Amino acid sequence: MLESTSKTVLHCYPGLVALITAKSGDKQNIMAAGWHSYISYDPPIYGVAVAKERFTHHLIEESKKFAINFVPAEYAHFIELSGKKTGVDGDKFERMFAKWKEGEVTGAPILQSAYVAYECEVIDTNTYGDHDWLVGKITRFHQDKEKFGQDGLPDFNKLQLPLFLGQSKYLIADNATTLKEIDLGK
Amino acid sequence: MLESTSKTVLHCYPGLVALITAKSGDKQNIMAAGWHSYISYDPPIYGVAVAKERFTHHLIEESKKFAINFVPAEYAHFIELSGKKTGVDGDKFERMFAKWKEGEVTGAPILQSAYVAYECEVIDTNTYGDHDWLVGKITRFHQDKEKFGQDGLPDFNKLQLPLFLGQSKYLIADNATTLKEIDLGK
């Protein structure tokens, strides 16, 4: 039964985790962000919550640029590693053996294992509680088209998606997952 | 292979769809929002993208209040119905046969079929492209605790979640979905 409470209930998963990358000068970093959202379709705008104390926040503040990367299930360990190590102590990409290329518009690292990535330029930042909400205009898209069907949806025979559930657990969206189409009729 | 493009790639699903409810005077409405995110844990703050022309946007502008509702898979038709009808022509709740109770703090309708709901008071609104990003402080939580395990995660024997994929298609998170735990070791 649905009951009300004043105690915090954090429910927003299962969902995709975004790997946020940024570069400033000769420093670069990657972090996992569970709180992110598309905001506008035209022009394309994306938002992500990043705590001020994160090393990546510092790099984005300096460069005003970041990238959003989504990786397939076989790279879900990148999500865990990015979330649990800090970039202050050295290059997290090297330590994770993560290959990347330089973003064309932003210079932010684009993961070569990503199936979709967005390069963003910061257009607004607001502090809400314990996080900053960073809003970025998408200036370049990257996609591994072979992993999507003709309908534009992921081809689960070629692409399995890690959906973060909490506590290092992931549901895997694959071709065995129950699929339901809702037909409302006429 | 990951290739860059200037053509918009909209990828943020599969994910939970939030049903946004609002009330102003004797009018109330419900809409489906695919673009939403937790922003802050303490204090708890939630954000959602709502286009200005939506009837629900109008109600939130007047009342400065809204609620976020998450429904189980057997109510996924509410998501489709809420997304495809307008509340201007009459009470969408009645037409969907959706039972609700009045939110304790906001007066916004809380769906009785929801397994989690948040009552929110608007603390900020910004226009980004074709949507407004509404930021709300969560003033009351609602949860059907019986549907969650002792670890706080959904009990998929009791609760199946509809994860919107696009084009009226949903992946169903249930006890048959592949679950992977990532152990990084020491």
Short mmCIF file of N, CA and C in Angstrom, two decimals, chain A residues 71-134:
data_model
loop_
_atom_site.label_atom_id
_atom_site.label_comp_id
_atom_site.label_asym_id
_atom_site.label_seq_id
_atom_site.Cartn_x
_atom_site.Cartn_y
_atom_site.Cartn_z
N VAL A 71 28.04 3.50 -22.43
CA VAL A 71 28.78 2.29 -22.82
C VAL A 71 27.91 1.04 -22.70
N PRO A 72 28.20 0.02 -23.54
CA PRO A 72 27.44 -1.25 -23.49
C PRO A 72 27.74 -2.04 -22.21
N ALA A 73 26.94 -3.08 -21.99
CA ALA A 73 27.03 -3.88 -20.75
C ALA A 73 28.43 -4.44 -20.49
N GLU A 74 29.15 -4.80 -21.55
CA GLU A 74 30.47 -5.41 -21.32
C GLU A 74 31.49 -4.39 -20.80
N TYR A 75 31.11 -3.11 -20.79
CA TYR A 75 31.98 -2.08 -20.21
C TYR A 75 31.39 -1.49 -18.93
N ALA A 76 30.44 -2.19 -18.32
CA ALA A 76 29.82 -1.66 -17.10
C ALA A 76 30.84 -1.47 -15.99
N HIS A 77 31.95 -2.21 -16.04
CA HIS A 77 32.99 -2.02 -15.01
C HIS A 77 33.58 -0.61 -15.08
N PHE A 78 33.55 0.03 -16.27
CA PHE A 78 33.99 1.43 -16.37
C PHE A 78 33.12 2.32 -15.47
N ILE A 79 31.83 2.00 -15.41
CA ILE A 79 30.91 2.80 -14.60
C ILE A 79 31.29 2.67 -13.13
N GLU A 80 31.51 1.42 -12.71
CA GLU A 80 31.88 1.19 -11.31
C GLU A 80 33.24 1.82 -10.99
N LEU A 81 34.21 1.62 -11.89
CA LEU A 81 35.55 2.17 -11.65
C LEU A 81 35.53 3.70 -11.63
N SER A 82 34.78 4.29 -12.57
CA SER A 82 34.72 5.76 -12.65
C SER A 82 34.07 6.35 -11.43
N GLY A 83 33.15 5.57 -10.83
CA GLY A 83 32.43 6.07 -9.68
C GLY A 83 33.22 5.94 -8.39
N LYS A 84 34.19 5.03 -8.40
CA LYS A 84 34.85 4.71 -7.12
C LYS A 84 36.29 5.17 -6.98
N LYS A 85 36.86 5.70 -8.04
CA LYS A 85 38.24 6.20 -7.96
C LYS A 85 38.18 7.71 -8.20
N THR A 86 39.20 8.42 -7.77
CA THR A 86 39.26 9.85 -8.06
C THR A 86 40.33 10.13 -9.11
N GLY A 87 40.09 11.15 -9.91
CA GLY A 87 41.02 11.51 -10.97
C GLY A 87 42.15 12.40 -10.48
N VAL A 88 42.10 12.79 -9.22
CA VAL A 88 43.14 13.67 -8.67
C VAL A 88 44.49 12.95 -8.65
N ASP A 89 44.45 11.63 -8.40
CA ASP A 89 45.68 10.86 -8.21
C ASP A 89 46.35 10.41 -9.52
N GLY A 90 45.76 10.70 -10.64
CA GLY A 90 46.37 10.27 -11.90
C GLY A 90 45.32 10.04 -12.95
N ASP A 91 45.76 9.68 -14.15
CA ASP A 91 44.86 9.53 -15.28
C ASP A 91 44.02 8.26 -15.12
N LYS A 92 42.71 8.47 -14.91
CA LYS A 92 41.80 7.35 -14.70
C LYS A 92 41.63 6.50 -15.96
N PHE A 93 41.78 7.14 -17.14
CA PHE A 93 41.65 6.40 -18.41
C PHE A 93 42.73 5.33 -18.50
N GLU A 94 43.95 5.72 -18.19
CA GLU A 94 45.08 4.78 -18.24
C GLU A 94 44.88 3.64 -17.26
N ARG A 95 44.45 4.00 -16.05
CA ARG A 95 44.30 2.98 -15.02
C ARG A 95 43.16 2.01 -15.34
N MET A 96 42.17 2.49 -16.11
CA MET A 96 41.06 1.62 -16.51
C MET A 96 41.31 0.94 -17.85
N PHE A 97 42.45 1.27 -18.50
CA PHE A 97 42.76 0.80 -19.85
C PHE A 97 41.64 1.22 -20.82
N ALA A 98 41.10 2.40 -20.61
CA ALA A 98 40.00 2.87 -21.46
C ALA A 98 40.56 3.68 -22.63
N LYS A 99 40.24 3.22 -23.83
CA LYS A 99 40.69 3.95 -25.03
C LYS A 99 39.75 5.09 -25.33
N TRP A 100 40.30 6.19 -25.81
CA TRP A 100 39.47 7.37 -26.08
C TRP A 100 40.07 8.13 -27.26
N LYS A 101 39.24 9.01 -27.82
CA LYS A 101 39.73 9.95 -28.84
C LYS A 101 39.30 11.34 -28.41
N GLU A 102 39.98 12.33 -28.95
CA GLU A 102 39.66 13.70 -28.56
C GLU A 102 38.37 14.16 -29.23
N GLY A 103 37.46 14.74 -28.45
CA GLY A 103 36.23 15.27 -29.01
C GLY A 103 36.51 16.35 -30.05
N GLU A 104 35.77 16.31 -31.15
CA GLU A 104 36.06 17.20 -32.28
C GLU A 104 35.79 18.66 -31.98
N VAL A 105 34.76 18.91 -31.19
CA VAL A 105 34.33 20.28 -30.94
C VAL A 105 34.79 20.77 -29.56
N THR A 106 34.82 19.84 -28.60
CA THR A 106 35.08 20.23 -27.21
C THR A 106 36.46 19.82 -26.71
N GLY A 107 37.11 18.88 -27.37
CA GLY A 107 38.38 18.35 -26.86
C GLY A 107 38.20 17.37 -25.72
N ALA A 108 36.97 17.26 -25.19
CA ALA A 108 36.70 16.30 -24.10
C ALA A 108 36.87 14.89 -24.64
N PRO A 109 37.41 13.98 -23.82
CA PRO A 109 37.65 12.61 -24.29
C PRO A 109 36.33 11.89 -24.63
N ILE A 110 36.32 11.23 -25.79
CA ILE A 110 35.19 10.40 -26.20
C ILE A 110 35.64 8.95 -26.10
N LEU A 111 34.93 8.16 -25.31
CA LEU A 111 35.30 6.76 -25.13
C LEU A 111 35.09 5.97 -26.41
N GLN A 112 36.08 5.20 -26.82
CA GLN A 112 35.93 4.42 -28.05
C GLN A 112 34.99 3.25 -27.84
N SER A 113 34.74 2.88 -26.60
CA SER A 113 33.78 1.81 -26.30
C SER A 113 32.35 2.31 -26.24
N ALA A 114 32.15 3.62 -26.28
CA ALA A 114 30.79 4.18 -26.22
C ALA A 114 30.00 3.79 -27.47
N TYR A 115 28.68 3.58 -27.32
CA TYR A 115 27.84 3.35 -28.50
C TYR A 115 27.12 4.64 -28.88
N VAL A 116 27.03 5.58 -27.90
CA VAL A 116 26.53 6.94 -28.16
C VAL A 116 27.32 7.90 -27.28
N ALA A 117 27.68 9.05 -27.82
CA ALA A 117 28.33 10.09 -27.00
C ALA A 117 27.89 11.46 -27.50
N TYR A 118 27.84 12.39 -26.57
CA TYR A 118 27.46 13.77 -26.90
C TYR A 118 28.56 14.72 -26.44
N GLU A 119 28.98 15.63 -27.31
CA GLU A 119 29.87 16.70 -26.87
C GLU A 119 29.03 17.91 -26.52
N CYS A 120 29.29 18.51 -25.36
CA CYS A 120 28.45 19.60 -24.87
C CYS A 120 29.25 20.83 -24.48
N GLU A 121 28.65 21.99 -24.73
CA GLU A 121 29.21 23.26 -24.23
C GLU A 121 28.26 23.80 -23.17
N VAL A 122 28.83 24.14 -22.02
CA VAL A 122 28.01 24.59 -20.89
C VAL A 122 27.30 25.91 -21.23
N ILE A 123 25.98 25.92 -21.06
CA ILE A 123 25.23 27.16 -21.27
C ILE A 123 24.64 27.69 -19.97
N ASP A 124 24.61 26.85 -18.92
CA ASP A 124 24.10 27.32 -17.63
C ASP A 124 24.52 26.36 -16.52
N THR A 125 24.69 26.90 -15.34
CA THR A 125 25.00 26.09 -14.15
C THR A 125 24.25 26.67 -12.96
N ASN A 126 23.54 25.82 -12.22
CA ASN A 126 22.86 26.28 -11.01
C ASN A 126 23.11 25.29 -9.89
N THR A 127 23.31 25.83 -8.71
CA THR A 127 23.48 24.97 -7.53
C THR A 127 22.12 24.70 -6.91
N TYR A 128 21.78 23.42 -6.79
CA TYR A 128 20.54 23.01 -6.11
C TYR A 128 20.93 21.99 -5.05
N GLY A 129 20.86 22.36 -3.79
CA GLY A 129 21.21 21.43 -2.72
C GLY A 129 22.66 20.99 -2.82
N ASP A 130 22.88 19.66 -2.80
CA ASP A 130 24.25 19.15 -2.75
C ASP A 130 24.89 18.90 -4.12
N HIS A 131 24.22 19.29 -5.20
CA HIS A 131 24.79 19.13 -6.54
C HIS A 131 24.63 20.41 -7.36
N ASP A 132 25.48 20.54 -8.37
CA ASP A 132 25.26 21.57 -9.39
C ASP A 132 24.58 20.89 -10.57
N TRP A 133 23.61 21.57 -11.16
CA TRP A 133 22.96 21.07 -12.37
C TRP A 133 23.58 21.79 -13.55
N LEU A 134 24.36 21.04 -14.33
CA LEU A 134 25.07 21.61 -15.47
C LEU A 134 24.26 21.40 -16.73
#
